[in-house]
C-alpha cells in the first residue's frame, strides 16, 4: 500500500492521478498547508515528523509501505518511482523523451505557472511588473505546449506518459490563468483527451469532495 501525503493542489493531483492510472492500492493523508487563519507558516508541512520525509516542507510525499516504508518527496521523483515500480507510463524505450518533458514541467512549467497564480490570482494589483511578467510567460508556455502537441499526440510522443500526468493538473488551472485555453487548439485537444480518462477524473478528486476538472 502506498500512502500519499498531500493537499489538493496541482502537484498533489499529479500523484493521485498516477496512482489511479496504475491501479495501486493507496491511502491519502491530508496535510493542512495553512492554519485556520490561512497562515502558511503554521501549516502541518513544518512539523518535524513531516520534515523528516520532506526536507523542503512540501507536499506531495509518498511512503511505500510494501518497500520498507521508503519515502519519496518531489512529485517528479515520485512519478518516476511509481512508473518504474508499475512499469506503466514510463516506457523504457521512451525514457529520454519522457524525462525531458517531465523535467521541463518540474523546472519551468510548474514554477512559472505557480508564480502567475501568486501575482495574477492571489495578489492581483500589487505588483504590475510581476503580474505582467508571469502573464506573458504563461502565455508563451501555452503557445509552446500547443506547438508541441501539434506535432505529437502526447508530450513525449505517441504514448501517454508521466510527462503528461505531471503537466495536466497545471493546465487544469486554466480558469485561473485567463489566457483562454480554447485559443490553443492542440493543447485543448490533448487536455480533453486526458480529462475524459476515468483514472484522471478519480485522481483529480483526491479528497473526494466532488472536485471536477474545469472545462475549457
Ligand atoms: N517541486 C515540488 C514542489 C512542491 C510544492 O511546491 N508543493 C506546495 C503545494 S503545491 C507546498 O507544499 N507548499 C507549502 C509551502 O510552500 O509551505 C514538487 O513538485 O513536488
XYZ file of C-alpha atoms and ligand atoms in Angstrom:
236
model
C 0.000 0.000 0.000
C 1.185 3.488 -0.891
C 0.457 6.339 1.488
C 0.141 9.692 -0.251
C 0.726 12.698 1.984
C -0.703 15.581 0.069
C -3.060 18.518 -0.378
C -5.499 19.478 -3.116
C -3.048 21.276 -5.431
C -1.692 20.603 -8.961
C 1.455 18.943 -7.589
C -0.671 16.817 -5.268
C -3.060 15.799 -8.043
C -0.211 14.507 -10.229
C 0.329 11.653 -7.809
C -3.275 10.710 -7.109
C -3.858 10.620 -10.890
C -0.800 8.366 -11.360
C -1.886 6.049 -8.526
C -5.338 5.718 -10.095
C -3.807 5.116 -13.531
C -1.562 2.289 -12.333
C -4.246 0.812 -10.080
C -2.108 0.649 -6.926
C -3.805 0.498 -3.566
C -3.265 3.796 -1.783
C -4.498 5.970 1.009
C -4.458 9.736 1.167
C -3.178 11.511 4.275
C -4.136 15.152 4.035
C -1.512 17.701 5.038
C -3.042 21.049 6.039
C -0.757 23.582 4.447
C -2.147 26.539 6.386
C -3.696 27.274 9.746
C -7.413 28.069 10.185
C -6.487 31.742 9.722
C -4.844 30.969 6.384
C -1.292 31.323 7.668
C 1.061 29.107 5.594
C 3.886 29.403 8.146
C 1.735 27.428 10.594
C 0.933 24.556 8.239
C 1.485 20.873 9.017
C 4.284 20.761 6.422
C 6.610 22.262 9.043
C 6.072 19.573 11.672
C 9.354 17.758 12.427
C 7.887 14.326 11.562
C 6.840 15.600 8.115
C 10.135 17.400 7.519
C 11.958 14.128 8.143
C 10.459 12.786 4.884
C 10.154 16.122 3.065
C 13.186 18.291 3.796
C 11.790 21.369 1.985
C 8.440 21.093 3.815
C 6.445 20.493 0.619
C 3.759 18.105 -0.476
C 3.451 15.626 -2.144
C 5.338 12.770 -0.484
C 4.697 9.041 -0.686
C 5.529 6.276 1.747
C 5.723 2.839 0.176
C 4.593 0.512 2.939
C 5.459 -2.511 0.782
C 9.037 -1.383 0.351
C 10.424 -0.923 3.823
C 8.466 2.323 4.251
C 10.556 4.007 1.567
C 9.593 7.701 1.497
C 9.910 9.751 -1.688
C 9.481 13.542 -1.997
C 9.326 15.752 -5.155
C 6.453 14.990 -7.495
C 8.708 14.245 -10.498
C 10.764 11.757 -8.488
C 7.556 10.166 -7.185
C 6.192 9.769 -10.730
C 9.448 8.124 -11.813
C 9.371 5.821 -8.764
C 5.794 4.757 -9.500
C 6.478 4.488 -13.246
C 9.406 2.164 -12.587
C 7.554 0.151 -9.968
C 4.436 -0.373 -12.082
C 6.166 -0.467 -15.463
C 3.455 1.851 -16.751
C 3.507 5.282 -18.397
C 7.328 5.292 -18.285
C 8.313 3.073 -21.216
C 11.959 2.107 -21.172
C 12.477 2.981 -24.856
C 10.904 6.443 -24.460
C 12.639 7.445 -21.232
C 14.950 10.104 -22.649
C 11.992 11.899 -24.237
C 9.753 11.424 -21.189
C 12.494 12.740 -18.880
C 12.882 15.898 -20.973
C 9.195 16.780 -20.846
C 8.942 15.784 -17.203
C 11.944 17.938 -16.223
C 10.571 20.836 -18.283
C 7.330 20.577 -16.327
C 9.125 20.390 -12.988
C 11.675 23.135 -13.610
C 9.756 25.524 -15.854
C 6.031 24.958 -16.478
C 5.030 24.379 -12.834
C 7.204 27.072 -11.209
C 6.256 29.740 -13.804
C 2.542 28.993 -13.697
C 2.847 28.932 -9.899
C 4.249 32.482 -9.970
C 1.394 33.502 -12.278
C -1.015 32.183 -9.628
C 0.750 34.291 -6.988
C 0.767 37.564 -8.940
C -2.407 37.293 -11.007
C -4.753 35.238 -8.872
C -3.791 35.841 -5.232
C -2.138 39.279 -5.305
C -3.585 40.994 -8.326
C -2.914 44.759 -8.442
C 0.028 44.624 -6.030
C 2.909 44.424 -8.467
C 2.338 45.373 -12.109
C 5.788 44.282 -13.261
C 5.492 40.795 -11.717
C 1.934 40.403 -12.905
C 2.830 41.247 -16.498
C 5.982 39.149 -16.464
C 4.285 35.919 -15.391
C 1.212 36.562 -17.530
C 3.492 36.803 -20.568
C 5.500 33.714 -19.597
C 2.296 31.716 -19.032
C 1.037 32.723 -22.473
C 4.354 31.689 -24.011
C 4.166 28.317 -22.231
C 0.637 27.749 -23.579
C 1.940 28.564 -27.081
C 4.961 26.282 -26.776
C 2.901 23.368 -25.453
C 0.369 23.972 -28.230
C 3.127 23.836 -30.832
C 4.500 20.581 -29.403
C 1.057 18.995 -29.286
C 0.506 19.981 -32.911
C 3.418 17.695 -33.785
C 2.879 14.926 -31.258
C -0.151 13.167 -29.787
C 1.259 13.440 -26.265
C 4.160 15.431 -24.843
C 6.816 12.744 -25.105
C 5.480 11.106 -28.283
C 2.572 8.829 -29.144
C 2.230 7.293 -25.706
C 0.543 8.952 -22.742
C 3.235 9.139 -20.043
C 4.200 10.553 -16.663
C 5.171 13.771 -18.500
C 1.501 14.258 -19.445
C 0.380 13.298 -15.941
C 2.738 15.939 -14.489
C 1.593 18.693 -16.846
C -2.164 18.094 -16.935
C -3.087 19.347 -13.415
C -1.304 22.644 -14.102
C -3.241 23.232 -17.321
C -6.361 22.237 -15.385
C -5.907 25.578 -13.597
C -6.558 27.332 -16.941
C -9.512 29.206 -15.477
C -7.084 30.960 -13.099
C -4.671 31.775 -15.920
C -7.027 33.930 -18.037
C -5.153 33.007 -21.194
C -8.063 31.289 -22.958
C -7.239 27.600 -23.294
C -9.748 27.307 -26.151
C -7.486 29.532 -28.312
C -4.831 26.809 -28.235
C -6.365 24.060 -30.349
C -3.727 21.351 -29.940
C -3.374 21.913 -26.209
C -7.166 21.768 -25.887
C -7.326 18.515 -27.884
C -4.728 16.952 -25.558
C -6.416 18.376 -22.449
C -9.838 16.999 -23.378
C -8.428 13.567 -24.218
C -6.797 13.320 -20.794
C -9.737 14.901 -18.966
C -12.039 12.060 -20.026
C -9.842 9.274 -18.658
C -11.564 7.591 -15.741
C -8.383 7.467 -13.627
C -7.803 11.167 -14.184
C -11.347 12.071 -13.154
C -10.934 9.976 -9.983
C -7.417 11.151 -9.183
C -8.391 14.782 -9.712
C -10.916 14.460 -6.903
C -8.300 13.125 -4.483
C -10.006 14.390 -1.341
C -13.382 13.057 -2.545
C -15.053 16.442 -2.225
C -16.546 16.478 -5.719
C -13.670 18.387 -7.344
C -14.334 18.413 -11.119
C -11.916 19.021 -13.971
C -12.593 22.539 -15.346
C -13.827 22.575 -18.968
C -12.032 24.852 -21.482
N 8.864 20.772 -6.774
C 7.942 20.322 -5.757
C 7.017 21.470 -5.428
C 6.066 21.097 -4.326
C 5.275 22.293 -3.840
O 5.570 23.448 -4.160
N 4.268 21.993 -3.013
C 3.451 23.047 -2.457
C 1.976 22.777 -2.738
S 1.681 22.554 -4.476
C 3.634 23.092 -0.955
O 3.805 22.073 -0.318
N 3.585 24.290 -0.400
C 3.663 24.502 1.016
C 4.669 25.530 1.395
O 5.342 26.062 0.493
O 4.781 25.827 2.564
C 7.146 19.120 -6.297
O 6.819 19.130 -7.487
O 6.884 18.185 -5.522
